Every structure is written in C-alpha cells, then in structure tokens.
Amino acid sequence: GESVGLHLPTLSVQEGDNSIINCAYSNSASDYFIWYKQESGKGPQFIIDIRSNMDKRQGQRVTVLLNKTVKHLSLQIAATQPGDSAVYFCAENFSSNTGKLIFGQGTTLQVKP
Amino acid sequence: DAGVIQSPRHEVTEMGQEVTLRCKPISGHDYLFWYRQTMMRGLELLIYFNNNVPIDDSGMPEDRFSAKMPNASFSTLKIQPSEPRDSAVYFCASKETGGVTEAFFGQGTRLTVV
C-alpha cells in the first residue's frame, strides 16, 4: 500500500550556491522566531533568531528575513556546503508571556557536491 | 553544562505496556517542553512547563499520555497503555525565562511500540 505522511518540501542546491528556505507562520501576534537545523538522528539545533521588531538579521553565512505583513520568514544560507544538508524548521514564539514555541513543517535541504 | 539529557535513547515495547521517558533540562532553565516527531505530523508540541508547573497540555493526544515535573531538574512523559501509533521520536527541550530565548533540544527518545 501507499504510505501517507508529510512530504517535506525539498530544496536541492549545488555546493557553493546560495540557498533560500521559506516558512509561513501562523500567529500574527508571535513576537520571536527561530530557525533550527535537524540532522539525521539528532535533535533540532538553533541556527539564528529574530525578534518581531526587526526585518533582517545576519549571522555567519546565514541571514533571516521577516515579513510580518504576509507572515513569512526566510533563511538564506550563503555558499552552501555539504554539511548544511539537513531538515530546517522555523519556529514561532506564540507570545512573550507564554514562551510557547510552535514549529513549522520543515524543509529538507540537499547539497550536491 | 551537558545540555538537555534524555533517556532512554531507544525504547522498544509491546502494545499495552507502560512507557516512561525521562528528561533532565539545562540547569537554570525554567521552561521545559515535550515534543513528538513523526512523519505524519511533523514536530508537535505535547505539553510545556514553566517553573515545574504545566502551562499548556492541549497537545497531549489522549488520557493515556501524562507528564510530570516534580522538580526543576527532572521531567517524565508517561504513556499507559502504549499503542503502535505512539511510535515516534520524543524530544525534550528547555529554555531560559522570558519569551525571546531559544529552546535547546535533547537527542530524543525513539519509541517503537510493537
């Protein structure tokens, strides 16, 4: 029979190219957003975060963009490397009062050597 | 700090048996989260605690699931009785007080119910 499950969006890029991973969040009142990376057999690991009063934040090789108008986040990875291959999740903090952290669906990034 | 510690890493049990998953959060963190990850539903928040008190358990699927946090350094997630559809990877995460801080995850417990 056919298996039913989440078909994670997959982004396939060539090593050295830039990657852009997108995420739509659900709560317009969310005030804090985080990108996580999950490698096979491991728990999600923090990459970068952004507060709702910002629209851009840069880290080492990564940039997060926030568009509150359309409730959209993106993660840009510069000069993608094979070690970047993983599943990437965005998470939203539902409100600063609760600390409740909700995750999006996830995107699989495949880096071709 | 060794990070969030979960045990066991793998658990195989028979349907109907009780299963207890354990978590030790990072010292000083006062939020603790339990998540379940499956292919069907992705990463779901089951329950979270603040200062050892359950704040939101709306993600707990059924009465068969229960979670406790008897002190700041220990939490359990119990399934009784377990069913095959409970098979998943269960993650514990902790974070510091305040909304704008990231959560740190453990390595997860892979549960298989046969």
PDB file of C-alpha atoms in Angstrom:
ATOM      1  CA  GLY A   1       0.000   0.000   0.000  1.00  0.00           C
ATOM      2  CA  GLU A   2       0.922   3.571  -0.307  1.00  0.00           C
ATOM      3  CA  SER A   3       2.403   5.251   2.744  1.00  0.00           C
ATOM      4  CA  VAL A   4       0.909   8.510   3.838  1.00  0.00           C
ATOM      5  CA  GLY A   5       2.974  11.094   5.552  1.00  0.00           C
ATOM      6  CA  LEU A   6       4.385  14.539   5.455  1.00  0.00           C
ATOM      7  CA  HIS A   7       6.022  15.276   2.153  1.00  0.00           C
ATOM      8  CA  LEU A   8       8.545  17.798   3.289  1.00  0.00           C
ATOM      9  CA  PRO A   9       9.438  20.379   0.695  1.00  0.00           C
ATOM     10  CA  THR A  10      12.901  19.615  -0.610  1.00  0.00           C
ATOM     11  CA  LEU A  11      15.440  22.116  -1.831  1.00  0.00           C
ATOM     12  CA  SER A  12      18.331  20.723  -3.814  1.00  0.00           C
ATOM     13  CA  VAL A  13      21.302  23.016  -4.425  1.00  0.00           C
ATOM     14  CA  GLN A  14      24.805  22.738  -5.746  1.00  0.00           C
ATOM     15  CA  GLU A  15      27.667  23.119  -3.318  1.00  0.00           C
ATOM     16  CA  GLY A  16      28.786  26.721  -3.250  1.00  0.00           C
ATOM     17  CA  ASP A  17      25.427  28.129  -4.335  1.00  0.00           C
ATOM     18  CA  ASN A  18      23.200  30.181  -2.046  1.00  0.00           C
ATOM     19  CA  SER A  19      20.095  28.560  -0.521  1.00  0.00           C
ATOM     20  CA  ILE A  20      16.820  30.192   0.433  1.00  0.00           C
ATOM     21  CA  ILE A  21      14.397  28.312   2.654  1.00  0.00           C
ATOM     22  CA  ASN A  22      10.949  29.730   3.224  1.00  0.00           C
ATOM     23  CA  CYS A  23       8.438  29.413   6.032  1.00  0.00           C
ATOM     24  CA  ALA A  24       4.938  30.719   6.651  1.00  0.00           C
ATOM     25  CA  TYR A  25       3.970  31.222  10.276  1.00  0.00           C
ATOM     26  CA  SER A  26       0.504  31.211  11.728  1.00  0.00           C
ATOM     27  CA  ASN A  27       0.136  33.738  14.528  1.00  0.00           C
ATOM     28  CA  SER A  28       0.322  37.452  13.774  1.00  0.00           C
ATOM     29  CA  ALA A  29       0.943  38.076  17.488  1.00  0.00           C
ATOM     30  CA  SER A  30       4.100  35.953  17.566  1.00  0.00           C
ATOM     31  CA  ASP A  31       6.987  38.114  18.675  1.00  0.00           C
ATOM     32  CA  TYR A  32      10.036  35.944  18.184  1.00  0.00           C
ATOM     33  CA  PHE A  33      11.129  33.482  15.531  1.00  0.00           C
ATOM     34  CA  ILE A  34      13.853  30.884  15.359  1.00  0.00           C
ATOM     35  CA  TRP A  35      15.401  28.741  12.648  1.00  0.00           C
ATOM     36  CA  TYR A  36      16.511  25.267  13.641  1.00  0.00           C
ATOM     37  CA  LYS A  37      18.576  22.686  11.783  1.00  0.00           C
ATOM     38  CA  GLN A  38      17.968  18.992  12.327  1.00  0.00           C
ATOM     39  CA  GLU A  39      20.453  16.398  11.169  1.00  0.00           C
ATOM     40  CA  SER A  40      19.538  12.749  10.932  1.00  0.00           C
ATOM     41  CA  GLY A  41      19.275  11.097  14.345  1.00  0.00           C
ATOM     42  CA  LYS A  42      19.687  14.335  16.266  1.00  0.00           C
ATOM     43  CA  GLY A  43      17.530  16.931  17.935  1.00  0.00           C
ATOM     44  CA  PRO A  44      16.906  20.329  16.338  1.00  0.00           C
ATOM     45  CA  GLN A  45      19.764  22.786  16.796  1.00  0.00           C
ATOM     46  CA  PHE A  46      19.494  26.555  16.941  1.00  0.00           C
ATOM     47  CA  ILE A  47      20.783  28.455  13.915  1.00  0.00           C
ATOM     48  CA  ILE A  48      19.554  32.028  14.179  1.00  0.00           C
ATOM     49  CA  ASP A  49      16.684  34.010  15.657  1.00  0.00           C
ATOM     50  CA  ILE A  50      14.896  37.279  15.013  1.00  0.00           C
ATOM     51  CA  ARG A  51      12.521  39.425  17.012  1.00  0.00           C
ATOM     52  CA  SER A  52       9.330  40.796  15.524  1.00  0.00           C
ATOM     53  CA  ASN A  53      10.608  44.378  15.677  1.00  0.00           C
ATOM     54  CA  MET A  54      13.289  43.521  13.117  1.00  0.00           C
ATOM     55  CA  ASP A  55      13.043  42.544   9.474  1.00  0.00           C
ATOM     56  CA  LYS A  56      16.540  41.199   8.938  1.00  0.00           C
ATOM     57  CA  ARG A  57      19.283  39.601  10.979  1.00  0.00           C
ATOM     58  CA  GLN A  58      22.606  38.223   9.840  1.00  0.00           C
ATOM     59  CA  GLY A  59      24.830  35.559  11.258  1.00  0.00           C
ATOM     60  CA  GLN A  60      27.775  33.665   9.946  1.00  0.00           C
ATOM     61  CA  ARG A  61      26.773  32.609   6.403  1.00  0.00           C
ATOM     62  CA  VAL A  62      23.090  32.817   7.374  1.00  0.00           C
ATOM     63  CA  THR A  63      20.534  35.599   7.119  1.00  0.00           C
ATOM     64  CA  VAL A  64      16.943  35.566   8.327  1.00  0.00           C
ATOM     65  CA  LEU A  65      14.323  37.828   6.791  1.00  0.00           C
ATOM     66  CA  LEU A  66      10.973  38.535   8.394  1.00  0.00           C
ATOM     67  CA  ASN A  67       7.937  39.888   6.572  1.00  0.00           C
ATOM     68  CA  LYS A  68       5.191  40.424   9.118  1.00  0.00           C
ATOM     69  CA  THR A  69       2.740  41.712   6.523  1.00  0.00           C
ATOM     70  CA  VAL A  70       2.446  38.290   4.941  1.00  0.00           C
ATOM     71  CA  LYS A  71       3.633  36.277   7.964  1.00  0.00           C
ATOM     72  CA  HIS A  72       6.657  34.944   6.149  1.00  0.00           C
ATOM     73  CA  LEU A  73      10.187  34.017   7.227  1.00  0.00           C
ATOM     74  CA  SER A  74      13.115  33.050   5.098  1.00  0.00           C
ATOM     75  CA  LEU A  75      16.525  31.634   5.835  1.00  0.00           C
ATOM     76  CA  GLN A  76      19.327  32.384   3.432  1.00  0.00           C
ATOM     77  CA  ILE A  77      22.480  30.287   3.532  1.00  0.00           C
ATOM     78  CA  ALA A  78      25.459  31.632   1.646  1.00  0.00           C
ATOM     79  CA  ALA A  79      27.944  29.353  -0.094  1.00  0.00           C
ATOM     80  CA  THR A  80      26.066  26.198   0.860  1.00  0.00           C
ATOM     81  CA  GLN A  81      28.252  23.292   1.975  1.00  0.00           C
ATOM     82  CA  PRO A  82      27.589  19.533   2.159  1.00  0.00           C
ATOM     83  CA  GLY A  83      27.427  19.866   5.953  1.00  0.00           C
ATOM     84  CA  ASP A  84      24.396  22.091   5.541  1.00  0.00           C
ATOM     85  CA  SER A  85      22.340  19.125   4.331  1.00  0.00           C
ATOM     86  CA  ALA A  86      19.591  18.672   6.920  1.00  0.00           C
ATOM     87  CA  VAL A  87      15.953  19.452   7.647  1.00  0.00           C
ATOM     88  CA  TYR A  88      15.334  23.097   8.524  1.00  0.00           C
ATOM     89  CA  PHE A  89      12.450  24.224  10.714  1.00  0.00           C
ATOM     90  CA  CYS A  90      11.144  27.637  11.559  1.00  0.00           C
ATOM     91  CA  ALA A  91       9.579  28.094  14.980  1.00  0.00           C
ATOM     92  CA  GLU A  92       7.440  30.901  16.315  1.00  0.00           C
ATOM     93  CA  ASN A  93       7.099  32.040  19.879  1.00  0.00           C
ATOM     94  CA  PHE A  94       3.362  32.477  20.264  1.00  0.00           C
ATOM     95  CA  SER A  95       3.681  35.246  22.804  1.00  0.00           C
ATOM     96  CA  SER A  96       6.336  36.596  25.090  1.00  0.00           C
ATOM     97  CA  ASN A  97       4.050  35.936  28.037  1.00  0.00           C
ATOM     98  CA  THR A  98       3.857  32.213  27.481  1.00  0.00           C
ATOM     99  CA  GLY A  99       7.085  31.174  25.841  1.00  0.00           C
ATOM    100  CA  LYS A 100       5.112  28.667  23.782  1.00  0.00           C
ATOM    101  CA  LEU A 101       7.213  27.553  20.808  1.00  0.00           C
ATOM    102  CA  ILE A 102       5.453  26.090  17.753  1.00  0.00           C
ATOM    103  CA  PHE A 103       7.270  24.539  14.821  1.00  0.00           C
ATOM    104  CA  GLY A 104       6.543  24.709  11.118  1.00  0.00           C
ATOM    105  CA  GLN A 105       6.564  21.767   8.757  1.00  0.00           C
ATOM    106  CA  GLY A 106      10.231  21.738   7.823  1.00  0.00           C
ATOM    107  CA  THR A 107      12.214  21.795   4.579  1.00  0.00           C
ATOM    108  CA  THR A 108      14.818  19.273   3.537  1.00  0.00           C
ATOM    109  CA  LEU A 109      17.978  20.819   2.104  1.00  0.00           C
ATOM    110  CA  GLN A 110      20.096  18.569  -0.098  1.00  0.00           C
ATOM    111  CA  VAL A 111      23.508  19.832  -1.121  1.00  0.00           C
ATOM    112  CA  LYS A 112      25.028  18.219  -4.194  1.00  0.00           C
ATOM    113  CA  PRO A 113      28.831  18.117  -4.310  1.00  0.00           C
TER     114      PRO A 113
ATOM    115  CA  ASP B   1      26.562  22.032  31.049  1.00  0.00           C
ATOM    116  CA  ALA B   2      25.936  18.760  29.200  1.00  0.00           C
ATOM    117  CA  GLY B   3      22.809  20.077  27.558  1.00  0.00           C
ATOM    118  CA  VAL B   4      19.357  18.549  27.744  1.00  0.00           C
ATOM    119  CA  ILE B   5      19.649  14.876  28.605  1.00  0.00           C
ATOM    120  CA  GLN B   6      17.014  12.366  27.621  1.00  0.00           C
ATOM    121  CA  SER B   7      16.768   8.703  28.461  1.00  0.00           C
ATOM    122  CA  PRO B   8      16.497   6.141  27.123  1.00  0.00           C
ATOM    123  CA  ARG B   9      17.719   6.917  23.578  1.00  0.00           C
ATOM    124  CA  HIS B  10      15.764   3.983  22.210  1.00  0.00           C
ATOM    125  CA  GLU B  11      12.812   2.106  23.635  1.00  0.00           C
ATOM    126  CA  VAL B  12      11.046  -0.889  22.166  1.00  0.00           C
ATOM    127  CA  THR B  13       7.972  -2.085  23.992  1.00  0.00           C
ATOM    128  CA  GLU B  14       4.927  -4.218  23.442  1.00  0.00           C
ATOM    129  CA  MET B  15       1.500  -2.775  22.963  1.00  0.00           C
ATOM    130  CA  GLY B  16      -0.261  -2.298  26.283  1.00  0.00           C
ATOM    131  CA  GLN B  17       2.882  -1.765  28.300  1.00  0.00           C
ATOM    132  CA  GLU B  18       3.672   1.392  30.234  1.00  0.00           C
ATOM    133  CA  VAL B  19       6.463   3.552  28.879  1.00  0.00           C
ATOM    134  CA  THR B  20       8.269   6.310  30.761  1.00  0.00           C
ATOM    135  CA  LEU B  21      10.516   8.795  29.033  1.00  0.00           C
ATOM    136  CA  ARG B  22      12.857  10.956  31.070  1.00  0.00           C
ATOM    137  CA  CYS B  23      14.373  14.376  30.675  1.00  0.00           C
ATOM    138  CA  LYS B  24      16.900  16.473  32.536  1.00  0.00           C
ATOM    139  CA  PRO B  25      16.778  20.109  31.388  1.00  0.00           C
ATOM    140  CA  ILE B  26      19.694  22.508  31.320  1.00  0.00           C
ATOM    141  CA  SER B  27      20.375  23.863  34.792  1.00  0.00           C
ATOM    142  CA  GLY B  28      18.806  27.264  35.295  1.00  0.00           C
ATOM    143  CA  HIS B  29      16.248  26.878  32.536  1.00  0.00           C
ATOM    144  CA  ASP B  30      12.716  27.236  33.791  1.00  0.00           C
ATOM    145  CA  TYR B  31      10.777  26.246  30.676  1.00  0.00           C
ATOM    146  CA  LEU B  32      10.549  22.607  29.658  1.00  0.00           C
ATOM    147  CA  PHE B  33       8.858  21.307  26.527  1.00  0.00           C
ATOM    148  CA  TRP B  34       7.899  17.839  25.325  1.00  0.00           C
ATOM    149  CA  TYR B  35       7.590  17.393  21.551  1.00  0.00           C
ATOM    150  CA  ARG B  36       6.714  14.377  19.408  1.00  0.00           C
ATOM    151  CA  GLN B  37       8.069  13.965  15.892  1.00  0.00           C
ATOM    152  CA  THR B  38       6.515  11.681  13.296  1.00  0.00           C
ATOM    153  CA  MET B  39       6.464  11.545   9.534  1.00  0.00           C
ATOM    154  CA  MET B  40       2.708  12.036   9.611  1.00  0.00           C
ATOM    155  CA  ARG B  41       2.508  15.106  11.810  1.00  0.00           C
ATOM    156  CA  GLY B  42       5.973  16.630  11.973  1.00  0.00           C
ATOM    157  CA  LEU B  43       7.147  18.186  15.239  1.00  0.00           C
ATOM    158  CA  GLU B  44       4.199  18.592  17.609  1.00  0.00           C
ATOM    159  CA  LEU B  45       4.218  20.324  20.977  1.00  0.00           C
ATOM    160  CA  LEU B  46       2.648  17.986  23.532  1.00  0.00           C
ATOM    161  CA  ILE B  47       2.997  19.942  26.771  1.00  0.00           C
ATOM    162  CA  TYR B  48       5.200  22.546  28.365  1.00  0.00           C
ATOM    163  CA  PHE B  49       6.068  23.581  31.901  1.00  0.00           C
ATOM    164  CA  ASN B  50       7.155  26.833  33.458  1.00  0.00           C
ATOM    165  CA  ASN B  51       8.777  26.653  36.885  1.00  0.00           C
ATOM    166  CA  ASN B  52       7.687  22.999  37.143  1.00  0.00           C
ATOM    167  CA  VAL B  53       4.028  23.870  36.558  1.00  0.00           C
ATOM    168  CA  PRO B  54       2.226  22.555  33.443  1.00  0.00           C
ATOM    169  CA  ILE B  55       1.121  25.594  31.434  1.00  0.00           C
ATOM    170  CA  ASP B  56      -0.393  24.118  28.296  1.00  0.00           C
ATOM    171  CA  ASP B  57      -1.162  20.436  27.758  1.00  0.00           C
ATOM    172  CA  SER B  58      -3.523  20.934  24.833  1.00  0.00           C
ATOM    173  CA  GLY B  59      -1.177  18.963  22.589  1.00  0.00           C
ATOM    174  CA  MET B  60      -1.334  15.808  24.679  1.00  0.00           C
ATOM    175  CA  PRO B  61      -3.142  13.379  22.380  1.00  0.00           C
ATOM    176  CA  GLU B  62      -5.092  11.302  24.877  1.00  0.00           C
ATOM    177  CA  ASP B  63      -5.511  10.486  28.535  1.00  0.00           C
ATOM    178  CA  ARG B  64      -3.012   7.698  28.017  1.00  0.00           C
ATOM    179  CA  PHE B  65      -0.340  10.399  27.991  1.00  0.00           C
ATOM    180  CA  SER B  66       0.748  12.167  31.151  1.00  0.00           C
ATOM    181  CA  ALA B  67       3.706  14.350  32.068  1.00  0.00           C
ATOM    182  CA  LYS B  68       5.155  15.454  35.344  1.00  0.00           C
ATOM    183  CA  MET B  69       7.890  17.755  36.527  1.00  0.00           C
ATOM    184  CA  PRO B  70       8.489  17.052  40.205  1.00  0.00           C
ATOM    185  CA  ASN B  71      11.458  19.425  40.395  1.00  0.00           C
ATOM    186  CA  ALA B  72      13.461  21.829  38.262  1.00  0.00           C
ATOM    187  CA  SER B  73      15.905  19.176  37.088  1.00  0.00           C
ATOM    188  CA  PHE B  74      13.651  16.312  36.056  1.00  0.00           C
ATOM    189  CA  SER B  75      10.576  15.596  33.972  1.00  0.00           C
ATOM    190  CA  THR B  76       8.839  12.453  32.771  1.00  0.00           C
ATOM    191  CA  LEU B  77       6.442  11.680  29.947  1.00  0.00           C
ATOM    192  CA  LYS B  78       4.437   8.536  30.522  1.00  0.00           C
ATOM    193  CA  ILE B  79       2.287   6.549  28.125  1.00  0.00           C
ATOM    194  CA  GLN B  80      -0.018   3.959  29.651  1.00  0.00           C
ATOM    195  CA  PRO B  81      -1.063   1.796  27.914  1.00  0.00           C
ATOM    196  CA  SER B  82       1.132   2.243  24.864  1.00  0.00           C
ATOM    197  CA  GLU B  83      -0.136   1.628  21.327  1.00  0.00           C
ATOM    198  CA  PRO B  84       1.686   1.129  17.999  1.00  0.00           C
ATOM    199  CA  ARG B  85       0.566   4.587  16.817  1.00  0.00           C
ATOM    200  CA  ASP B  86       2.572   6.111  19.671  1.00  0.00           C
ATOM    201  CA  SER B  87       5.751   5.087  17.859  1.00  0.00           C
ATOM    202  CA  ALA B  88       7.708   8.292  17.265  1.00  0.00           C
ATOM    203  CA  VAL B  89      10.731  10.264  18.374  1.00  0.00           C
ATOM    204  CA  TYR B  90      10.015  12.216  21.538  1.00  0.00           C
ATOM    205  CA  PHE B  91      12.070  15.320  22.231  1.00  0.00           C
ATOM    206  CA  CYS B  92      12.503  17.288  25.387  1.00  0.00           C
ATOM    207  CA  ALA B  93      13.670  20.905  25.210  1.00  0.00           C
ATOM    208  CA  SER B  94      14.354  23.609  27.758  1.00  0.00           C
ATOM    209  CA  LYS B  95      14.882  27.352  27.706  1.00  0.00           C
ATOM    210  CA  GLU B  96      15.512  30.281  29.999  1.00  0.00           C
ATOM    211  CA  THR B  97      12.816  32.535  31.280  1.00  0.00           C
ATOM    212  CA  GLY B  98      11.476  35.228  29.007  1.00  0.00           C
ATOM    213  CA  GLY B  99       9.840  34.753  25.640  1.00  0.00           C
ATOM    214  CA  VAL B 100      12.720  35.742  23.406  1.00  0.00           C
ATOM    215  CA  THR B 101      15.122  32.923  24.038  1.00  0.00           C
ATOM    216  CA  GLU B 102      15.735  29.805  22.019  1.00  0.00           C
ATOM    217  CA  ALA B 103      14.928  26.316  23.243  1.00  0.00           C
ATOM    218  CA  PHE B 104      17.682  23.714  23.471  1.00  0.00           C
ATOM    219  CA  PHE B 105      16.785  20.184  22.492  1.00  0.00           C
ATOM    220  CA  GLY B 106      17.867  16.803  23.746  1.00  0.00           C
ATOM    221  CA  GLN B 107      18.845  13.982  21.427  1.00  0.00           C
ATOM    222  CA  GLY B 108      15.397  12.462  21.611  1.00  0.00           C
ATOM    223  CA  THR B 109      13.973   9.064  22.536  1.00  0.00           C
ATOM    224  CA  ARG B 110      12.975   6.832  19.655  1.00  0.00           C
ATOM    225  CA  LEU B 111       9.965   4.844  20.811  1.00  0.00           C
ATOM    226  CA  THR B 112       8.775   1.771  18.967  1.00  0.00           C
ATOM    227  CA  VAL B 113       5.610   0.059  20.141  1.00  0.00           C
ATOM    228  CA  VAL B 114       5.087  -3.379  18.601  1.00  0.00           C
TER     229      VAL B 114
END
